[in-house]
Coordinates of C-alpha atoms in Angstrom, one line a residue:
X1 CA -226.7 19.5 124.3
X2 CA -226.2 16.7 122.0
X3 CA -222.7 16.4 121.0
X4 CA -222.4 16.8 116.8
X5 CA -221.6 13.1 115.2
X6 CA -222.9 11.3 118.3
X7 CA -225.1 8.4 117.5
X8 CA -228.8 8.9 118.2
X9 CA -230.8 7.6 120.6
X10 CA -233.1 5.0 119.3
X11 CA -236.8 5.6 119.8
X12 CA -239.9 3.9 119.5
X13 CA -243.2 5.3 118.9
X14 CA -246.3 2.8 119.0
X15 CA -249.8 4.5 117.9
X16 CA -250.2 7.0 115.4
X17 CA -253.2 9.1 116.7
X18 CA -253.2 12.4 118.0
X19 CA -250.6 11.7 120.5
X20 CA -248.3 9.8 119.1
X21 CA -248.1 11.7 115.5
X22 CA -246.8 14.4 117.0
X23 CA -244.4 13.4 119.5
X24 CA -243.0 11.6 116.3
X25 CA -242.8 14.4 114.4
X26 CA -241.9 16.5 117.5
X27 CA -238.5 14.6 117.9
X28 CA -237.9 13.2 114.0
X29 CA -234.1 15.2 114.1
X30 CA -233.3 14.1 117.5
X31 CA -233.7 10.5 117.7
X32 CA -233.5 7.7 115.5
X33 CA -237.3 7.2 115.4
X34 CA -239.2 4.2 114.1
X35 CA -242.7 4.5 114.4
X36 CA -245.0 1.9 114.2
X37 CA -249.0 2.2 113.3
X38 CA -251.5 -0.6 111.8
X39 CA -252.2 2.3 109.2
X40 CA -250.5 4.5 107.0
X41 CA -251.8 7.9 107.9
X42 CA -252.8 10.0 110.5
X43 CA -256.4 10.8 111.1
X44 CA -257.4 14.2 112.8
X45 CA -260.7 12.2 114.7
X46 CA -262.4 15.3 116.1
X47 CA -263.6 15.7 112.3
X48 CA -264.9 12.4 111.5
X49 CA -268.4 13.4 111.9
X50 CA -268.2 16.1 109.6
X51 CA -266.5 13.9 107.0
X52 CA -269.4 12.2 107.2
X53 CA -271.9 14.9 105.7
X54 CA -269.2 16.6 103.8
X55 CA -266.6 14.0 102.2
X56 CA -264.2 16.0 100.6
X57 CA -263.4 17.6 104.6
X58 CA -261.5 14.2 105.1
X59 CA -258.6 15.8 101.9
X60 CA -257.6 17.8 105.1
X61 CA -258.0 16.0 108.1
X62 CA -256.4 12.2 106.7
X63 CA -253.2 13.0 106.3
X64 CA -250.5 10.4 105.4
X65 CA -248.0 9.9 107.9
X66 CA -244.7 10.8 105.7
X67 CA -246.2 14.0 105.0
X68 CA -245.3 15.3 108.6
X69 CA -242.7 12.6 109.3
X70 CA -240.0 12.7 107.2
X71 CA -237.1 11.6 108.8
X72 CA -237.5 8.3 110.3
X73 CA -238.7 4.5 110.1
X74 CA -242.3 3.5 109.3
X75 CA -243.4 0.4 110.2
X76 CA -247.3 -0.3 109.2
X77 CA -248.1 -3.2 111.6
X78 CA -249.7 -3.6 115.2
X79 CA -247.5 -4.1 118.4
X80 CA -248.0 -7.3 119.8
X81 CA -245.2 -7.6 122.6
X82 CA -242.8 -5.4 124.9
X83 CA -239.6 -7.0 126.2
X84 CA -237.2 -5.0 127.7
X85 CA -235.1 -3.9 125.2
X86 CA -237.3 -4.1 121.7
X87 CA -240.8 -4.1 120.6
X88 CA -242.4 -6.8 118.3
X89 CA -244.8 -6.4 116.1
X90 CA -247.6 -9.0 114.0
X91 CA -245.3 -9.0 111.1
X92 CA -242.6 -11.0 112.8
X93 CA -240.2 -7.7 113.1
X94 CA -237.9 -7.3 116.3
X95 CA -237.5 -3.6 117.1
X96 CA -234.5 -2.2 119.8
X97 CA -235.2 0.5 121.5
X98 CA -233.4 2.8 124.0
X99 CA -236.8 5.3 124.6
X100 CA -240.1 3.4 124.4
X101 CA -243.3 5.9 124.3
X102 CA -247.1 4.0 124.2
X103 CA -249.7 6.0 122.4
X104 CA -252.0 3.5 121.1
X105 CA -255.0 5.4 122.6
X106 CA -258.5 3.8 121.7
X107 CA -259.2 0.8 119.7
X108 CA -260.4 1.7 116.1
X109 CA -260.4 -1.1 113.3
X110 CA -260.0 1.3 110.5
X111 CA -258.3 0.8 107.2
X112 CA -254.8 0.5 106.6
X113 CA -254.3 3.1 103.4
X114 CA -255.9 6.9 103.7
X115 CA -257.2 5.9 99.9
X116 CA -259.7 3.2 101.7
X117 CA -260.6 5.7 104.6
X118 CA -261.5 8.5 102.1
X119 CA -263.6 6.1 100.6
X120 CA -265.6 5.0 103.6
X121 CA -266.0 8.3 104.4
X122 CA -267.8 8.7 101.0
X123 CA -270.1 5.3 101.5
X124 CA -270.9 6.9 104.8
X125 CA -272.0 9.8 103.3
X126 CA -273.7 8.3 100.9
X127 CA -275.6 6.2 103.4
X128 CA -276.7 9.2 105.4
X129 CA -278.1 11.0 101.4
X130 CA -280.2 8.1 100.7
X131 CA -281.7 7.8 104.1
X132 CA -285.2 9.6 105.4
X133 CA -285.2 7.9 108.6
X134 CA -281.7 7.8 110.8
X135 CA -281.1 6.2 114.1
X136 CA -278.1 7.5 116.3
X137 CA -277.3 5.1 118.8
X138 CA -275.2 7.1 122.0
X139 CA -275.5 10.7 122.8
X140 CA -271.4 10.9 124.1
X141 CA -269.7 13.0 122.4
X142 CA -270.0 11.4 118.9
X143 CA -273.0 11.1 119.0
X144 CA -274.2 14.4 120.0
X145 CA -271.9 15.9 117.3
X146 CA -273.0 13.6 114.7
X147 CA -276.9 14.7 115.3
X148 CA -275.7 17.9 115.1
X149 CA -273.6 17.5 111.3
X150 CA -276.5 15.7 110.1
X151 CA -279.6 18.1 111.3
X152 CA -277.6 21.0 110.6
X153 CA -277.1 19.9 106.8
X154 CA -279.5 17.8 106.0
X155 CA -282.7 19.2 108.1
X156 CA -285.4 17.2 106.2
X157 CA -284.1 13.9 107.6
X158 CA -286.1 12.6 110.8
X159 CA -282.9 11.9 113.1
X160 CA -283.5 9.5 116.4
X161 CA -280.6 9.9 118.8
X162 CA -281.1 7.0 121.8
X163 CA -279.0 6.9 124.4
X164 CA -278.8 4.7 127.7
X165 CA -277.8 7.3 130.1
X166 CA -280.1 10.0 132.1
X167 CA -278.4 13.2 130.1
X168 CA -276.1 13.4 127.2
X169 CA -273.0 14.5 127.3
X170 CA -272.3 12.5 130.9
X171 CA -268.7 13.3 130.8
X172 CA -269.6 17.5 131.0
X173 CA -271.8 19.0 133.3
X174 CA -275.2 18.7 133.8
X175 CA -276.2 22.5 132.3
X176 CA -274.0 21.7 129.2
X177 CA -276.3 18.5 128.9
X178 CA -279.6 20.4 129.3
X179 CA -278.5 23.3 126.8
X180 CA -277.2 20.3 124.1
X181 CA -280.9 18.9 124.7
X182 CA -282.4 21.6 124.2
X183 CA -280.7 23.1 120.9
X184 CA -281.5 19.2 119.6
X185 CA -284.5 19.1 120.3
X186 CA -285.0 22.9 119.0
X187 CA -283.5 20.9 115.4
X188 CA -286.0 18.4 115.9
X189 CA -284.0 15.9 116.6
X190 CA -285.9 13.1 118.7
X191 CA -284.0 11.9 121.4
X192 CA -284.7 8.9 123.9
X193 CA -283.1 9.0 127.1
X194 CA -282.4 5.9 129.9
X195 CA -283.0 3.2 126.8
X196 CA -280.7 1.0 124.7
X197 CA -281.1 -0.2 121.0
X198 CA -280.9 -4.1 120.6
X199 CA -279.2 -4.5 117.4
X200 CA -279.8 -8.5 117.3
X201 CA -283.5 -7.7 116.8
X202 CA -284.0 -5.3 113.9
X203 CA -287.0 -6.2 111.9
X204 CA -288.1 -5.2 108.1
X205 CA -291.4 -3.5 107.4
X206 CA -292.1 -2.0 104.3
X207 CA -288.3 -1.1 103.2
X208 CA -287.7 0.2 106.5
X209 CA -285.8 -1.5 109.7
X210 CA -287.5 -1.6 112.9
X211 CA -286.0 -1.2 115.7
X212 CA -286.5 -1.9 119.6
X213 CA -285.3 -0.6 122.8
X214 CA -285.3 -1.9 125.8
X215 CA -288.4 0.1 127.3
X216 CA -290.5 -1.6 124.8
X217 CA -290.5 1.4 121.7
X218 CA -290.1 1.0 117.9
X219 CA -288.0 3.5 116.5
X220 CA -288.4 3.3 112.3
X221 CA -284.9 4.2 110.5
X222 CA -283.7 3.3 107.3
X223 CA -280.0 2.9 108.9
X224 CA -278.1 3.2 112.0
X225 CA -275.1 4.7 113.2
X226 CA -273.5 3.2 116.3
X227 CA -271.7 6.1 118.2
X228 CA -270.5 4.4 121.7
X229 CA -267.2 4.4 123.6
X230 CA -264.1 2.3 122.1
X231 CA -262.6 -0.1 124.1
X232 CA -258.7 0.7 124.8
X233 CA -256.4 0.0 122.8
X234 CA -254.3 -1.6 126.3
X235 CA -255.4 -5.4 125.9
X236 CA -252.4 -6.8 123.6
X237 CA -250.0 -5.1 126.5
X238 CA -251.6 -7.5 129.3
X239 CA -249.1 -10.0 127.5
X240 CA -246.0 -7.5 127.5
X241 CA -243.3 -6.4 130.2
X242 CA -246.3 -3.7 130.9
X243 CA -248.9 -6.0 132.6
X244 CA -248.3 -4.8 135.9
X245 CA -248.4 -1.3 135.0
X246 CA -252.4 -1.4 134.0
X247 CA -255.2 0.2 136.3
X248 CA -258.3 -1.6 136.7
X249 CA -259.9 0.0 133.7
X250 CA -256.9 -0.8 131.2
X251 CA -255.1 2.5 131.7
X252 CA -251.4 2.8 132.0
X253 CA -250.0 3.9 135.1
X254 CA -248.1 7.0 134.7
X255 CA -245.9 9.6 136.6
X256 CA -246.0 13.5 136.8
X257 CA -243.4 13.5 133.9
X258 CA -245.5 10.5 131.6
X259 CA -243.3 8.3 132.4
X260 CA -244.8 4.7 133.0
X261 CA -244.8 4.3 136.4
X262 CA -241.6 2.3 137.7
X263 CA -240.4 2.8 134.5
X264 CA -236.8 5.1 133.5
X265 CA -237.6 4.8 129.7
X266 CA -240.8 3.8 129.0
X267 CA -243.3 6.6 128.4
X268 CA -247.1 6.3 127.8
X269 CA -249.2 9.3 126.5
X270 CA -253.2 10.1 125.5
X271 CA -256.0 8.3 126.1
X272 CA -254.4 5.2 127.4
X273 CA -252.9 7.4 130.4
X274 CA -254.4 7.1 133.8
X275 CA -253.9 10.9 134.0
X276 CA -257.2 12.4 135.6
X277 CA -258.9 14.6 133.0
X278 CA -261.0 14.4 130.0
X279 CA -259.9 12.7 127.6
X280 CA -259.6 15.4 124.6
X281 CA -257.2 15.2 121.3
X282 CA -255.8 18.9 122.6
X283 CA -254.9 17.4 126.0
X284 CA -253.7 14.1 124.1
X285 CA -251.3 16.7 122.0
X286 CA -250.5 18.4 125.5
X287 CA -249.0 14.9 126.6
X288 CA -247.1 14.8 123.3
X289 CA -245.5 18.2 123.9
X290 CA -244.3 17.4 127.4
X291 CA -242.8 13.9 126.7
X292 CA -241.3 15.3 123.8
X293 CA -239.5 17.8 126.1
X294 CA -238.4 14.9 128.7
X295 CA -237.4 12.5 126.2
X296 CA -234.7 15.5 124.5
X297 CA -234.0 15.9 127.8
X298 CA -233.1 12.5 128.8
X299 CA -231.3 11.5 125.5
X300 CA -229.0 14.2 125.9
X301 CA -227.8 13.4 129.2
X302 CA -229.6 15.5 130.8
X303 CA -230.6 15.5 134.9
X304 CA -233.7 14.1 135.5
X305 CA -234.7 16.5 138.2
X306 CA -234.8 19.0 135.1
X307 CA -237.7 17.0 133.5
X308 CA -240.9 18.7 132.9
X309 CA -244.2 18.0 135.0
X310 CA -247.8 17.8 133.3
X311 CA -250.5 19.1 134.9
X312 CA -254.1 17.8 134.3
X313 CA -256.3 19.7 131.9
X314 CA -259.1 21.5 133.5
X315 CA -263.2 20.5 132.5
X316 CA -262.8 22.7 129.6
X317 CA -264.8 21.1 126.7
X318 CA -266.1 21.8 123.3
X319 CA -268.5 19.9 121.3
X320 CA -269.5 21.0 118.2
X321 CA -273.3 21.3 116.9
X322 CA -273.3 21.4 113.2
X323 CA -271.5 23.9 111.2
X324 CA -272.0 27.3 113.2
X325 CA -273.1 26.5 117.0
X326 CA -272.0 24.9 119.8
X327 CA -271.8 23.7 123.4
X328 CA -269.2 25.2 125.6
X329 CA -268.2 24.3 128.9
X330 CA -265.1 26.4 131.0
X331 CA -264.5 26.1 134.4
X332 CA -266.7 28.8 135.2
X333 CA -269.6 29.4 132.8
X334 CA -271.6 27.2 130.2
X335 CA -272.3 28.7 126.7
X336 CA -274.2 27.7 124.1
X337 CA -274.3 29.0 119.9
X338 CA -272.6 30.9 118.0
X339 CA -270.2 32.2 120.5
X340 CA -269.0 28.9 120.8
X341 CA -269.1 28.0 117.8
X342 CA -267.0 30.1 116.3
X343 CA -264.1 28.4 118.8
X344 CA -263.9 25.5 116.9
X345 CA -267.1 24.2 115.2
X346 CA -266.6 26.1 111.3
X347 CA -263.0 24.4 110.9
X348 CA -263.0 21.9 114.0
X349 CA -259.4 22.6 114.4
X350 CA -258.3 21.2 111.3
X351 CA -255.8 24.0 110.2
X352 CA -254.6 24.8 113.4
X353 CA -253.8 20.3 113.6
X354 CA -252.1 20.5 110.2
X355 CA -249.9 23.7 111.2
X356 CA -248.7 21.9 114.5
X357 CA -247.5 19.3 112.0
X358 CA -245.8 21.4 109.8
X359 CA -248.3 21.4 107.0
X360 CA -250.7 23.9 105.0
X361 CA -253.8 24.8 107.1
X362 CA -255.6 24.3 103.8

């Protein structure tokens, strides 16, 4: 136990994405948190794609950071360097810390204010209304899902989903990937398989765009929604007391307790872990939970042979197709509908994110 009038522990958060929001928020009362993030809210990404056919969704799931963090430092800016006892960040500010925790996940350039977001969100939508013809380039995740939002409420539109793999859904098994074929293709959903879009060579014909793929087709759209893998957001810590701590792909290193490996106060959590599971926002909140856990732990003295282990997630997955069905995979058994759907695709999570933070669901 932390003794009453002893000075906090300073702690650094960088990255405010599913991760780092809430090990913020997690440890607000026991540390004296600053928490840095380019932008000024936190952005529940699982429902992006249905922001996109329904705006208003994006009231709920863009949520400004003080609204859930309330006792602490903000600082809006991007880390740009790690020593060993601060962080600094682009606008020229020097920040000590005593607990360091890296949660700056995948690279997104988004806006800074959840005013500009909400707004993109509504020229997005806007793009998808006035378009007959729609081309979806990727069939991940976001992909798939966004195919889905858009079929599911807007089924007069001729959606194209190509996507440079042999089966969707790669990072699932392959009877997920059939079954999400198969209920797009039951939508009427055209998708191209083992082909990639060449964005550089779009060409006009009759108010329409034309474009090309590499095994010589022309797909007509009116517009295009791009829908592959982020990079990391790992480069700007290949400059940083950090470097030797990143896999070959960019991932930090970390122990059974998310600590960065070699590291005794330094932890890293979400998708910029090398931790081997899917990469999920409910795992990424799993991190958050047991860091939070260590760091109390550790900043009141406690033995670090008390610390908490995390286990990798299992191959559980959820992807969402439209508003009432979806694709299902558990360790066991694939499903594929309703059933599924009801798990998460009618609210995608959103109340249940907002509780966890200490808001209203609605």
């Amino acid at each position: 136990m932390e003794e009453m009038g002893a000075e906090k522990r300073r702690l650094v958060v960088i990255g405010g994405g599913i991760a780092g929001s809430m090990l913020a928020k997690s440890l607000q009362f026991h540390a004296d948190v600053t928490f840095i993030d380019p932008k000024e809210y936190f952005e529940i990404t699982w429902a992006n794609l249905r922001t996109m056919v329904e705006p208003s969704f994006g009231e709920r799931s863009v949520i400004n950071h003080r609204d859930y963090f309330t006792n602490g430092c903000i600082v809006t800016s991007t880390a740009i360097d790690i020593t060993e006892t601060e962080v600094l960040t682009a606008d020229d500010r020097s920040i000590p810390y005593d607990y360091l925790v890296v949660a700056t996940g995948h690279s997104d350039p988004v806006p800074k204010t959840r005013m500009e977001r909400l707004k993109e969100y509504q020229a997005e939508n806007e793009k998808i209304k006035s378009a007959q013809y729609i081309l979806i380039v990727g069939g991940g995740p976001t992909g798939v899902e966004l195919a889905g939002e858009i079929s599911f409420d807007f089924p007069e539109k001729h959606v194209t989903l190509v996507h440079s793999g042999s089966r969707l859904l790669e990072f699932v098994g392959p009877k997920a990937s059939a079954k999400t074929l198969q209920w797009l293709t039951s939508k009427r959903v055209e998708v191209k398989l083992e082909q990639r879009v060449d964005l550089n060579s779009i060409t006009d014909s009759n108010g329409s765009k034309i474009y090309h793929t590499t095994a010589g087709e022309s797909i007509r759209a009116d517009c295009h929604f791009l829908c592959t893998g982020k990079p990391l957001g790992s480069e700007w810590l290949k400059g940083t007391i950090l470097k030797n701590n990143l896999d070959g792909q960019g991932r930090l290193m970390v122990d059974e307790y998310l600590r960065v490996r070699g590291r005794k106060n330094i932890f890293a959590i979400g998708d910029i872990t090398d931790v081997p599971e899917i990469k999920q926002g409910y795992l990424a909140q799993k991190h958050a939970l047991v860091a939070a856990e260590n760091l109390k732990l550790l900043m009141a003295g406690g033995k670090e042979r008390k610390m908490s282990t995390y286990k990798p997630g299992s191959t559980t997955a959820i992807v969402s197709l439209g508003r009432r069905d979806a694709v299902a995979q558990f360790p066991y058994t694939t499903l594929i509908g309703i059933v599924p759907g009801m798990i998460k695709s009618r609210d995608l999570f959103v109340g249940k994110t907002r509780k966890q933070r200490g808001l209203q669901p609605r």
